[in-house]
């Protein structure tokens, strides 16, 4: 009886864990996270950001000089100012085609120290708060960067907790005080609402800045109480009306441990991290990544049953369209698909410049696009399959290749050679038991410089899952 009872309890615990995992996945994956360089953000999206901010950022204090007690509004022109610098970045969250949160950051290098990532705005729809949206927006901007400092100015303690979770470090006034002159110098160059007269107070017991932004503080005491626990006390001190916390974490601080749920959330968001990495690739056609494009196209054209002029080609994950353009120049009818707008835009410009009317490109996801036609040859090259940590997503691409193939047609697929990668590897770990090892992985310039993803100094293999991690 005891054995049967133990089994029943074990099964119940397993079912409860499965339900909890399902709920975590539901709330995480219900949102789509996107990333764009600031100058590339379209006006239509800026209009949506303005509407979100004006409805959900907060209300003015009753003592405010303008519109006391009314909603804080921000016109599109003001948001556009924050996005203009080349160093500006935008991450935003979408649910059911509606933007429900966004973060704008400035990322620029400080000589002798490294990059500083300064979030100039963080807004989340009030109906979508307490769902880790803020943390995931910040993580979408910062990912696993080795920047010198990350931070923001805010009158919302939840935003500081999101900063701490996204960077896995605690805000400590003593550390901020040690570096506040560098941060102030950075702000004077890049942050429009900080100037020479802005007062910053930082010491052992507090870190705050007078931005003269009198937002309503009537719920601040309740938020502070909710954001404080015995194990995570509030150390940033109080703020006065019109002031905000001057909140930053630093690369050399001790890191906070990850819970299993947080590890799972990181993996769930890996699709967005991948998109960010690929979107940052240099687009020049002399890039090392593309140096074998012409030779590879000739190899493809020589495959049995492939005939120029009669073979239709679909390039899944076409990137900048290097193979599509080469094959188009040989007379093939080519369609290229990629989910990154900037890569597709580059591919279209290149095809137009070369007058390749038989080559076209579409922005779509290889996992679910349906072009409504079949092809004689489908390409999926350079690890389009294998990009996803979730193997089910890779299988969706394979299934969609089959869906678009004519009977008896050819699919040419390349994937990473795991055996060779393991043989060359120097770094192994387990994300489940030792996630901090991943943060020690050195960043590379692979996508911008060499294209050599097999340099063993710059990748790490999870022994349990066989997932290969690189940091750009």
Coordinates of C-alpha atoms in Angstrom, one line a residue:
X1 CA 0.0 0.0 0.0
X2 CA 2.8 2.4 0.9
X3 CA 4.5 1.7 -2.5
X4 CA 1.2 2.4 -4.3
X5 CA 0.7 5.5 -2.3
X6 CA 4.2 6.8 -3.1
X7 CA 3.6 6.1 -6.8
X8 CA 0.3 8.0 -6.6
X9 CA 1.9 11.0 -4.8
X10 CA 4.8 10.9 -7.3
X11 CA 2.4 10.9 -10.3
X12 CA 0.4 13.7 -8.7
X13 CA 3.6 15.8 -8.2
X14 CA 4.6 15.1 -11.8
X15 CA 1.2 16.2 -13.1
X16 CA 1.3 19.4 -10.9
X17 CA 4.8 20.2 -12.3
X18 CA 3.5 19.6 -15.8
X19 CA 0.6 21.9 -15.3
X20 CA 2.8 24.6 -13.9
X21 CA 5.3 24.3 -16.7
X22 CA 2.4 24.5 -19.2
X23 CA 1.1 27.7 -17.6
X24 CA 4.6 29.2 -17.5
X25 CA 5.0 28.4 -21.2
X26 CA 1.6 29.8 -22.0
X27 CA 2.2 33.2 -20.4
X28 CA 5.7 33.4 -21.8
X29 CA 5.0 32.2 -25.4
X30 CA 1.7 34.2 -25.7
X31 CA 3.9 37.2 -26.3
X32 CA 6.1 37.8 -29.3
X33 CA 9.3 39.9 -28.7
X34 CA 10.9 41.9 -31.5
X35 CA 14.0 44.1 -31.7
X36 CA 14.9 46.9 -34.0
X37 CA 17.7 49.5 -34.3
X38 CA 16.3 52.9 -33.3
X39 CA 16.6 54.7 -36.7
X40 CA 14.7 51.7 -38.4
X41 CA 11.6 51.9 -36.3
X42 CA 8.7 52.8 -38.6
X43 CA 6.3 55.7 -37.9
X44 CA 3.3 53.4 -37.5
X45 CA 5.0 51.6 -34.7
X46 CA 6.0 54.9 -33.0
X47 CA 2.3 55.9 -33.1
X48 CA 1.4 52.7 -31.3
X49 CA 4.2 53.2 -28.7
X50 CA 2.9 56.8 -28.1
X51 CA -0.7 55.5 -27.6
X52 CA 0.6 52.8 -25.2
X53 CA 2.7 55.2 -23.2
X54 CA -0.1 57.8 -23.0
X55 CA -2.6 55.3 -21.7
X56 CA -0.4 53.2 -19.4
X57 CA 2.7 54.9 -18.2
X58 CA 1.1 56.7 -15.2
X59 CA -0.5 59.9 -13.9
X60 CA 0.9 63.2 -13.0
X61 CA 1.1 64.2 -9.3
X62 CA -1.7 66.4 -7.9
X63 CA 1.0 69.0 -7.3
X64 CA 2.2 68.9 -10.9
X65 CA 2.2 72.2 -12.7
X66 CA 0.6 70.8 -15.8
X67 CA -2.5 68.6 -16.0
X68 CA -2.3 67.6 -12.2
X69 CA -3.7 64.1 -11.7
X70 CA -4.1 63.5 -15.4
X71 CA -2.4 60.9 -17.5
X72 CA 1.2 61.3 -18.6
X73 CA 1.2 61.6 -22.3
X74 CA 4.1 61.5 -24.8
X75 CA 3.6 62.5 -28.5
X76 CA 5.2 60.4 -31.3
X77 CA 7.7 63.2 -32.0
X78 CA 9.2 62.9 -28.5
X79 CA 9.5 59.1 -28.8
X80 CA 11.2 59.5 -32.2
X81 CA 13.8 61.8 -30.6
X82 CA 14.8 58.9 -28.3
X83 CA 15.2 56.6 -31.3
X84 CA 17.2 58.8 -33.6
X85 CA 20.8 58.1 -32.4
X86 CA 22.5 55.2 -34.2
X87 CA 23.2 53.8 -30.7
X88 CA 19.4 53.5 -29.9
X89 CA 17.7 50.1 -29.7
X90 CA 14.0 49.1 -29.4
X91 CA 12.6 45.9 -28.0
X92 CA 8.8 45.5 -28.0
X93 CA 6.3 42.9 -27.0
X94 CA 3.2 42.0 -29.1
X95 CA 0.1 39.9 -28.2
X96 CA -2.5 39.3 -30.8
X97 CA -1.0 42.0 -33.1
X98 CA -1.2 44.6 -30.3
X99 CA 1.9 46.2 -28.8
X100 CA 1.7 45.6 -25.0
X101 CA 5.2 46.8 -23.9
X102 CA 8.4 48.3 -25.1
X103 CA 11.8 49.4 -24.0
X104 CA 14.2 51.9 -25.6
X105 CA 17.9 51.8 -24.8
X106 CA 21.1 53.6 -25.8
X107 CA 24.1 51.2 -26.2
X108 CA 27.4 53.0 -26.7
X109 CA 31.0 52.3 -25.9
X110 CA 32.9 54.3 -23.2
X111 CA 36.6 54.4 -23.8
X112 CA 38.6 52.3 -21.4
X113 CA 35.5 50.8 -19.8
X114 CA 33.2 49.2 -22.4
X115 CA 29.6 49.5 -23.4
X116 CA 26.9 51.1 -21.3
X117 CA 23.3 50.1 -21.9
X118 CA 21.0 52.9 -20.7
X119 CA 17.2 52.2 -20.9
X120 CA 15.6 55.6 -21.6
X121 CA 12.0 54.2 -21.6
X122 CA 10.3 51.1 -20.2
X123 CA 6.5 50.9 -20.6
X124 CA 4.2 47.9 -20.1
X125 CA 0.4 47.8 -20.5
X126 CA -1.2 47.7 -17.1
X127 CA -3.2 44.5 -18.0
X128 CA 0.1 42.7 -18.8
X129 CA 2.1 43.6 -15.8
X130 CA 3.4 41.0 -13.3
X131 CA 4.1 38.6 -16.2
X132 CA 7.8 39.2 -16.6
X133 CA 7.2 41.4 -19.7
X134 CA 9.6 44.1 -18.3
X135 CA 12.3 41.5 -17.6
X136 CA 12.0 39.9 -21.0
X137 CA 12.0 43.3 -22.8
X138 CA 15.3 44.2 -21.0
X139 CA 16.7 40.7 -21.7
X140 CA 15.8 41.1 -25.4
X141 CA 18.0 44.2 -25.5
X142 CA 20.8 43.0 -23.3
X143 CA 20.7 39.2 -23.8
X144 CA 24.1 37.8 -22.5
X145 CA 26.1 40.9 -23.3
X146 CA 29.3 41.6 -21.3
X147 CA 28.7 45.3 -21.1
X148 CA 30.3 47.5 -18.4
X149 CA 27.0 48.7 -17.0
X150 CA 23.2 48.3 -17.6
X151 CA 20.6 50.7 -16.1
X152 CA 17.7 53.0 -16.1
X153 CA 16.0 55.9 -14.3
X154 CA 12.6 55.1 -12.8
X155 CA 10.1 55.9 -10.1
X156 CA 8.8 52.3 -10.3
X157 CA 10.5 49.7 -8.0
X158 CA 9.2 46.9 -10.2
X159 CA 11.3 48.3 -13.0
X160 CA 14.4 48.0 -10.8
X161 CA 13.6 44.4 -10.0
X162 CA 13.2 43.7 -13.7
X163 CA 16.6 45.3 -14.3
X164 CA 18.1 43.0 -11.6
X165 CA 16.5 39.9 -13.0
X166 CA 17.5 40.7 -16.6
X167 CA 21.1 41.4 -15.7
X168 CA 21.2 38.9 -12.8
X169 CA 22.8 41.4 -10.5
X170 CA 21.6 43.6 -7.7
X171 CA 21.4 47.4 -7.7
X172 CA 23.8 48.6 -5.0
X173 CA 24.2 52.3 -4.2
X174 CA 27.8 51.9 -3.3
X175 CA 28.6 50.4 -6.7
X176 CA 26.6 53.1 -8.4
X177 CA 28.4 55.8 -6.4
X178 CA 31.7 54.5 -7.5
X179 CA 30.8 54.8 -11.2
X180 CA 28.2 57.6 -11.3
X181 CA 30.6 60.2 -12.9
X182 CA 31.1 57.9 -15.9
X183 CA 27.4 57.3 -16.1
X184 CA 26.7 61.1 -15.9
X185 CA 29.1 61.8 -18.6
X186 CA 27.4 59.1 -20.8
X187 CA 24.0 60.6 -20.1
X188 CA 25.1 64.1 -21.0
X189 CA 26.1 62.8 -24.4
X190 CA 23.2 60.4 -25.2
X191 CA 20.2 60.9 -22.8
X192 CA 18.1 64.0 -23.7
X193 CA 16.4 64.5 -20.3
X194 CA 19.7 64.7 -18.3
X195 CA 21.7 68.0 -18.5
X196 CA 24.5 69.8 -16.7
X197 CA 22.1 71.1 -14.1
X198 CA 20.5 67.7 -13.3
X199 CA 21.1 66.9 -9.6
X200 CA 22.3 63.3 -8.8
X201 CA 22.5 62.1 -5.2
X202 CA 24.4 58.8 -4.7
X203 CA 25.9 57.5 -1.5
X204 CA 25.9 54.3 0.6
X205 CA 22.2 54.5 1.4
X206 CA 20.5 55.9 -1.8
X207 CA 20.9 56.5 -5.5
X208 CA 18.5 59.0 -7.0
X209 CA 18.3 61.7 -9.7
X210 CA 16.1 64.8 -9.9
X211 CA 14.6 64.6 -13.4
X212 CA 11.9 67.0 -12.5
X213 CA 9.3 64.4 -13.6
X214 CA 6.5 64.7 -11.0
X215 CA 4.7 61.4 -11.5
X216 CA 2.0 60.3 -9.0
X217 CA 3.6 58.6 -6.0
X218 CA 0.3 57.6 -4.2
X219 CA 0.9 53.9 -4.8
X220 CA 4.7 53.9 -4.3
X221 CA 4.6 52.7 -0.7
X222 CA 2.5 49.7 -1.7
X223 CA 4.8 48.9 -4.7
X224 CA 7.9 49.1 -2.4
X225 CA 6.3 46.7 0.0
X226 CA 5.5 44.3 -2.7
X227 CA 9.0 44.6 -4.2
X228 CA 10.7 43.9 -0.9
X229 CA 11.3 40.5 0.8
X230 CA 13.5 39.5 3.8
X231 CA 16.0 37.9 1.3
X232 CA 15.9 40.9 -1.1
X233 CA 15.6 44.1 0.9
X234 CA 15.2 47.5 -0.6
X235 CA 18.6 49.3 -0.6
X236 CA 18.0 52.1 -3.1
X237 CA 16.7 54.5 -0.5
X238 CA 13.6 56.8 -0.8
X239 CA 12.8 59.2 -3.7
X240 CA 11.0 62.6 -3.5
X241 CA 8.4 63.8 -5.9
X242 CA 9.9 64.7 -9.2
X243 CA 12.9 62.4 -8.5
X244 CA 13.6 58.9 -9.9
X245 CA 16.0 56.2 -8.8
X246 CA 19.4 56.1 -10.5
X247 CA 19.5 52.3 -11.0
X248 CA 22.5 50.5 -12.5
X249 CA 24.2 47.1 -12.3
X250 CA 27.7 46.3 -13.4
X251 CA 29.4 43.5 -15.2
X252 CA 31.9 42.6 -12.5
X253 CA 29.2 42.2 -9.8
X254 CA 28.3 38.9 -8.2
X255 CA 25.5 37.2 -10.2
X256 CA 22.2 36.1 -8.9
X257 CA 21.4 32.4 -9.2
X258 CA 18.8 31.2 -11.8
X259 CA 15.7 29.1 -10.8
X260 CA 14.7 26.2 -13.1
X261 CA 11.7 28.3 -14.3
X262 CA 14.0 31.2 -15.2
X263 CA 16.3 28.9 -17.1
X264 CA 13.3 27.6 -19.1
X265 CA 12.1 31.2 -19.8
X266 CA 15.6 32.0 -21.2
X267 CA 15.4 29.0 -23.5
X268 CA 11.8 29.9 -24.5
X269 CA 13.1 33.4 -25.6
X270 CA 16.1 32.0 -27.5
X271 CA 14.2 32.5 -30.8
X272 CA 14.2 36.2 -30.2
X273 CA 17.9 36.2 -29.2
X274 CA 18.7 34.4 -32.4
X275 CA 16.8 37.0 -34.5
X276 CA 18.6 39.8 -32.7
X277 CA 22.0 38.2 -33.4
X278 CA 21.3 37.6 -37.1
X279 CA 19.8 41.1 -37.6
X280 CA 23.0 42.7 -36.4
X281 CA 25.1 41.0 -39.1
X282 CA 27.0 43.2 -41.5
X283 CA 25.3 43.3 -44.8
X284 CA 28.2 43.9 -47.2
X285 CA 28.5 41.3 -50.0
X286 CA 32.2 40.8 -49.2
X287 CA 31.4 39.4 -45.8
X288 CA 33.3 36.3 -44.9
X289 CA 30.0 34.5 -44.2
X290 CA 29.2 34.8 -47.9
X291 CA 32.6 34.2 -49.5
X292 CA 31.7 30.7 -50.9
X293 CA 28.3 31.8 -52.3
X294 CA 29.3 31.6 -56.0
X295 CA 31.0 28.2 -55.6
X296 CA 28.0 26.8 -53.7
X297 CA 25.6 28.1 -56.3
X298 CA 27.6 26.3 -59.1
X299 CA 27.5 23.1 -56.9
X300 CA 23.7 23.4 -56.6
X301 CA 23.2 24.0 -60.3
X302 CA 25.2 20.8 -61.1
X303 CA 22.9 18.6 -59.0
X304 CA 21.2 15.7 -60.9
X305 CA 17.8 16.8 -62.2
X306 CA 18.5 20.5 -61.7
X307 CA 18.2 22.4 -65.0
X308 CA 18.6 26.2 -65.5
X309 CA 15.5 27.7 -67.0
X310 CA 13.1 24.9 -65.9
X311 CA 13.9 24.4 -62.2
X312 CA 12.0 26.5 -59.7
X313 CA 14.0 27.2 -56.5
X314 CA 12.8 28.1 -53.0
X315 CA 15.6 29.3 -50.6
X316 CA 14.4 28.8 -47.0
X317 CA 16.3 31.2 -44.7
X318 CA 17.8 33.1 -47.6
X319 CA 19.5 35.8 -45.5
X320 CA 20.9 38.5 -47.8
X321 CA 20.0 36.3 -50.8
X322 CA 23.5 35.4 -51.9
X323 CA 22.6 32.0 -53.2
X324 CA 19.3 33.2 -54.7
X325 CA 21.1 36.0 -56.6
X326 CA 23.8 33.6 -57.9
X327 CA 21.2 31.1 -59.1
X328 CA 19.1 33.9 -60.6
X329 CA 22.0 35.0 -62.6
X330 CA 22.2 31.5 -64.1
X331 CA 18.6 31.7 -65.2
X332 CA 16.8 29.9 -62.4
X333 CA 13.4 31.1 -61.1
X334 CA 14.1 31.8 -57.4
X335 CA 12.0 32.7 -54.3
X336 CA 13.8 33.6 -51.1
X337 CA 12.2 33.5 -47.6
X338 CA 13.6 35.0 -44.4
X339 CA 12.0 36.4 -41.2
X340 CA 14.4 39.3 -40.9
X341 CA 13.2 42.5 -42.6
X342 CA 16.6 44.1 -42.9
X343 CA 18.1 41.1 -44.6
X344 CA 15.2 40.7 -47.0
X345 CA 15.4 44.5 -47.8
X346 CA 19.1 44.1 -48.6
X347 CA 18.4 41.0 -50.8
X348 CA 15.7 42.9 -52.7
X349 CA 18.0 45.9 -53.3
X350 CA 20.8 43.6 -54.5
X351 CA 18.5 41.7 -56.9
X352 CA 17.1 45.0 -58.3
X353 CA 20.6 46.4 -58.8
X354 CA 21.6 43.3 -60.7
X355 CA 18.3 43.4 -62.7
X356 CA 17.3 39.9 -61.7
X357 CA 13.6 39.9 -62.5
X358 CA 13.4 36.1 -62.0
X359 CA 14.4 36.5 -58.3
X360 CA 11.9 37.6 -55.6
X361 CA 12.0 37.7 -51.8
X362 CA 9.4 37.6 -49.1
X363 CA 9.5 38.3 -45.3
X364 CA 8.1 35.2 -43.7
X365 CA 8.9 32.5 -41.2
X366 CA 10.1 29.2 -42.7
X367 CA 8.3 27.3 -39.9
X368 CA 4.8 28.4 -41.0
X369 CA 4.8 30.2 -44.4
X370 CA 2.5 28.7 -47.1
X371 CA 3.4 30.0 -50.5
X372 CA 0.5 28.1 -52.2
X373 CA 2.8 26.4 -54.7
X374 CA 5.4 23.6 -55.0
X375 CA 9.0 23.8 -56.1
X376 CA 11.5 21.6 -57.9
X377 CA 14.4 22.4 -55.5
X378 CA 14.4 23.7 -52.0
X379 CA 17.5 25.0 -50.2
X380 CA 17.9 25.4 -46.4
X381 CA 21.6 26.2 -45.9
X382 CA 23.9 27.4 -43.2
X383 CA 22.1 26.0 -40.2
X384 CA 18.6 27.4 -40.7
X385 CA 17.6 24.0 -39.4
X386 CA 19.3 23.7 -36.0
X387 CA 19.0 27.4 -35.1
X388 CA 16.3 26.7 -32.5
X389 CA 17.0 25.3 -29.1
X390 CA 13.6 23.7 -29.2
X391 CA 13.9 20.7 -31.5
X392 CA 10.2 20.9 -32.3
X393 CA 10.8 24.2 -34.1
X394 CA 13.5 22.7 -36.3
X395 CA 11.1 19.9 -37.2
X396 CA 8.5 22.4 -38.3
X397 CA 10.9 23.7 -40.9
X398 CA 11.6 20.2 -42.3
X399 CA 7.8 19.5 -42.4
X400 CA 7.3 22.8 -44.3
X401 CA 10.1 21.9 -46.8
X402 CA 8.2 18.7 -47.5
X403 CA 5.0 20.7 -47.9
X404 CA 6.5 22.9 -50.6
X405 CA 8.3 20.1 -52.6
X406 CA 7.0 18.7 -55.9
X407 CA 6.9 14.9 -56.0
X408 CA 10.3 13.6 -56.9
X409 CA 11.9 17.0 -56.2
X410 CA 15.2 17.8 -54.4
X411 CA 15.8 19.3 -51.0
X412 CA 19.4 20.4 -50.2
X413 CA 19.9 21.0 -46.5
X414 CA 23.0 21.8 -44.4
X415 CA 23.2 21.5 -40.7
X416 CA 26.0 21.8 -38.1
X417 CA 28.2 18.8 -37.7
X418 CA 27.7 18.0 -34.0
X419 CA 30.3 15.3 -33.8
X420 CA 33.0 17.6 -35.2
X421 CA 31.8 20.4 -33.0
X422 CA 32.1 18.2 -29.9
X423 CA 35.5 16.9 -30.9
X424 CA 36.9 20.4 -31.3
X425 CA 35.1 21.8 -28.2
X426 CA 37.0 23.2 -25.2
X427 CA 34.0 24.2 -23.1
X428 CA 31.2 22.0 -21.8
X429 CA 28.7 22.7 -19.1
X430 CA 25.1 21.9 -17.9
X431 CA 22.6 24.8 -18.1
X432 CA 20.4 22.9 -15.6
X433 CA 23.1 22.6 -12.9
X434 CA 25.7 25.3 -13.7
X435 CA 24.1 28.1 -15.7
X436 CA 26.7 30.7 -14.6
X437 CA 29.2 28.9 -16.8
X438 CA 27.3 30.2 -19.8
X439 CA 27.9 33.8 -18.7
X440 CA 31.7 33.2 -18.6
X441 CA 31.7 32.4 -22.3
X442 CA 33.7 34.9 -24.2
X443 CA 31.9 37.0 -26.9
X444 CA 33.1 36.7 -30.5
X445 CA 32.9 38.8 -33.6
X446 CA 32.1 35.8 -35.8
X447 CA 29.1 37.2 -37.6
X448 CA 31.0 40.5 -38.4
X449 CA 34.5 39.2 -39.1
X450 CA 35.3 35.6 -39.9
X451 CA 32.1 33.6 -40.3
X452 CA 33.8 30.7 -38.5
X453 CA 31.3 29.4 -36.0
X454 CA 33.6 26.4 -35.2
X455 CA 36.3 28.4 -33.4
X456 CA 36.4 26.4 -30.1
X457 CA 37.3 29.5 -28.0
X458 CA 33.8 30.9 -28.7
X459 CA 31.3 28.2 -28.2
X460 CA 30.1 26.0 -25.3
X461 CA 28.1 22.8 -25.4
X462 CA 25.5 21.7 -23.0
X463 CA 26.3 18.1 -22.2
X464 CA 22.6 17.3 -21.4
X465 CA 20.8 18.8 -24.3
X466 CA 23.6 19.0 -26.9
X467 CA 22.7 22.6 -27.6
X468 CA 25.7 24.7 -28.7
X469 CA 25.9 28.2 -27.4
X470 CA 27.8 31.1 -28.9
X471 CA 27.9 34.7 -27.7
X472 CA 28.2 37.5 -30.3

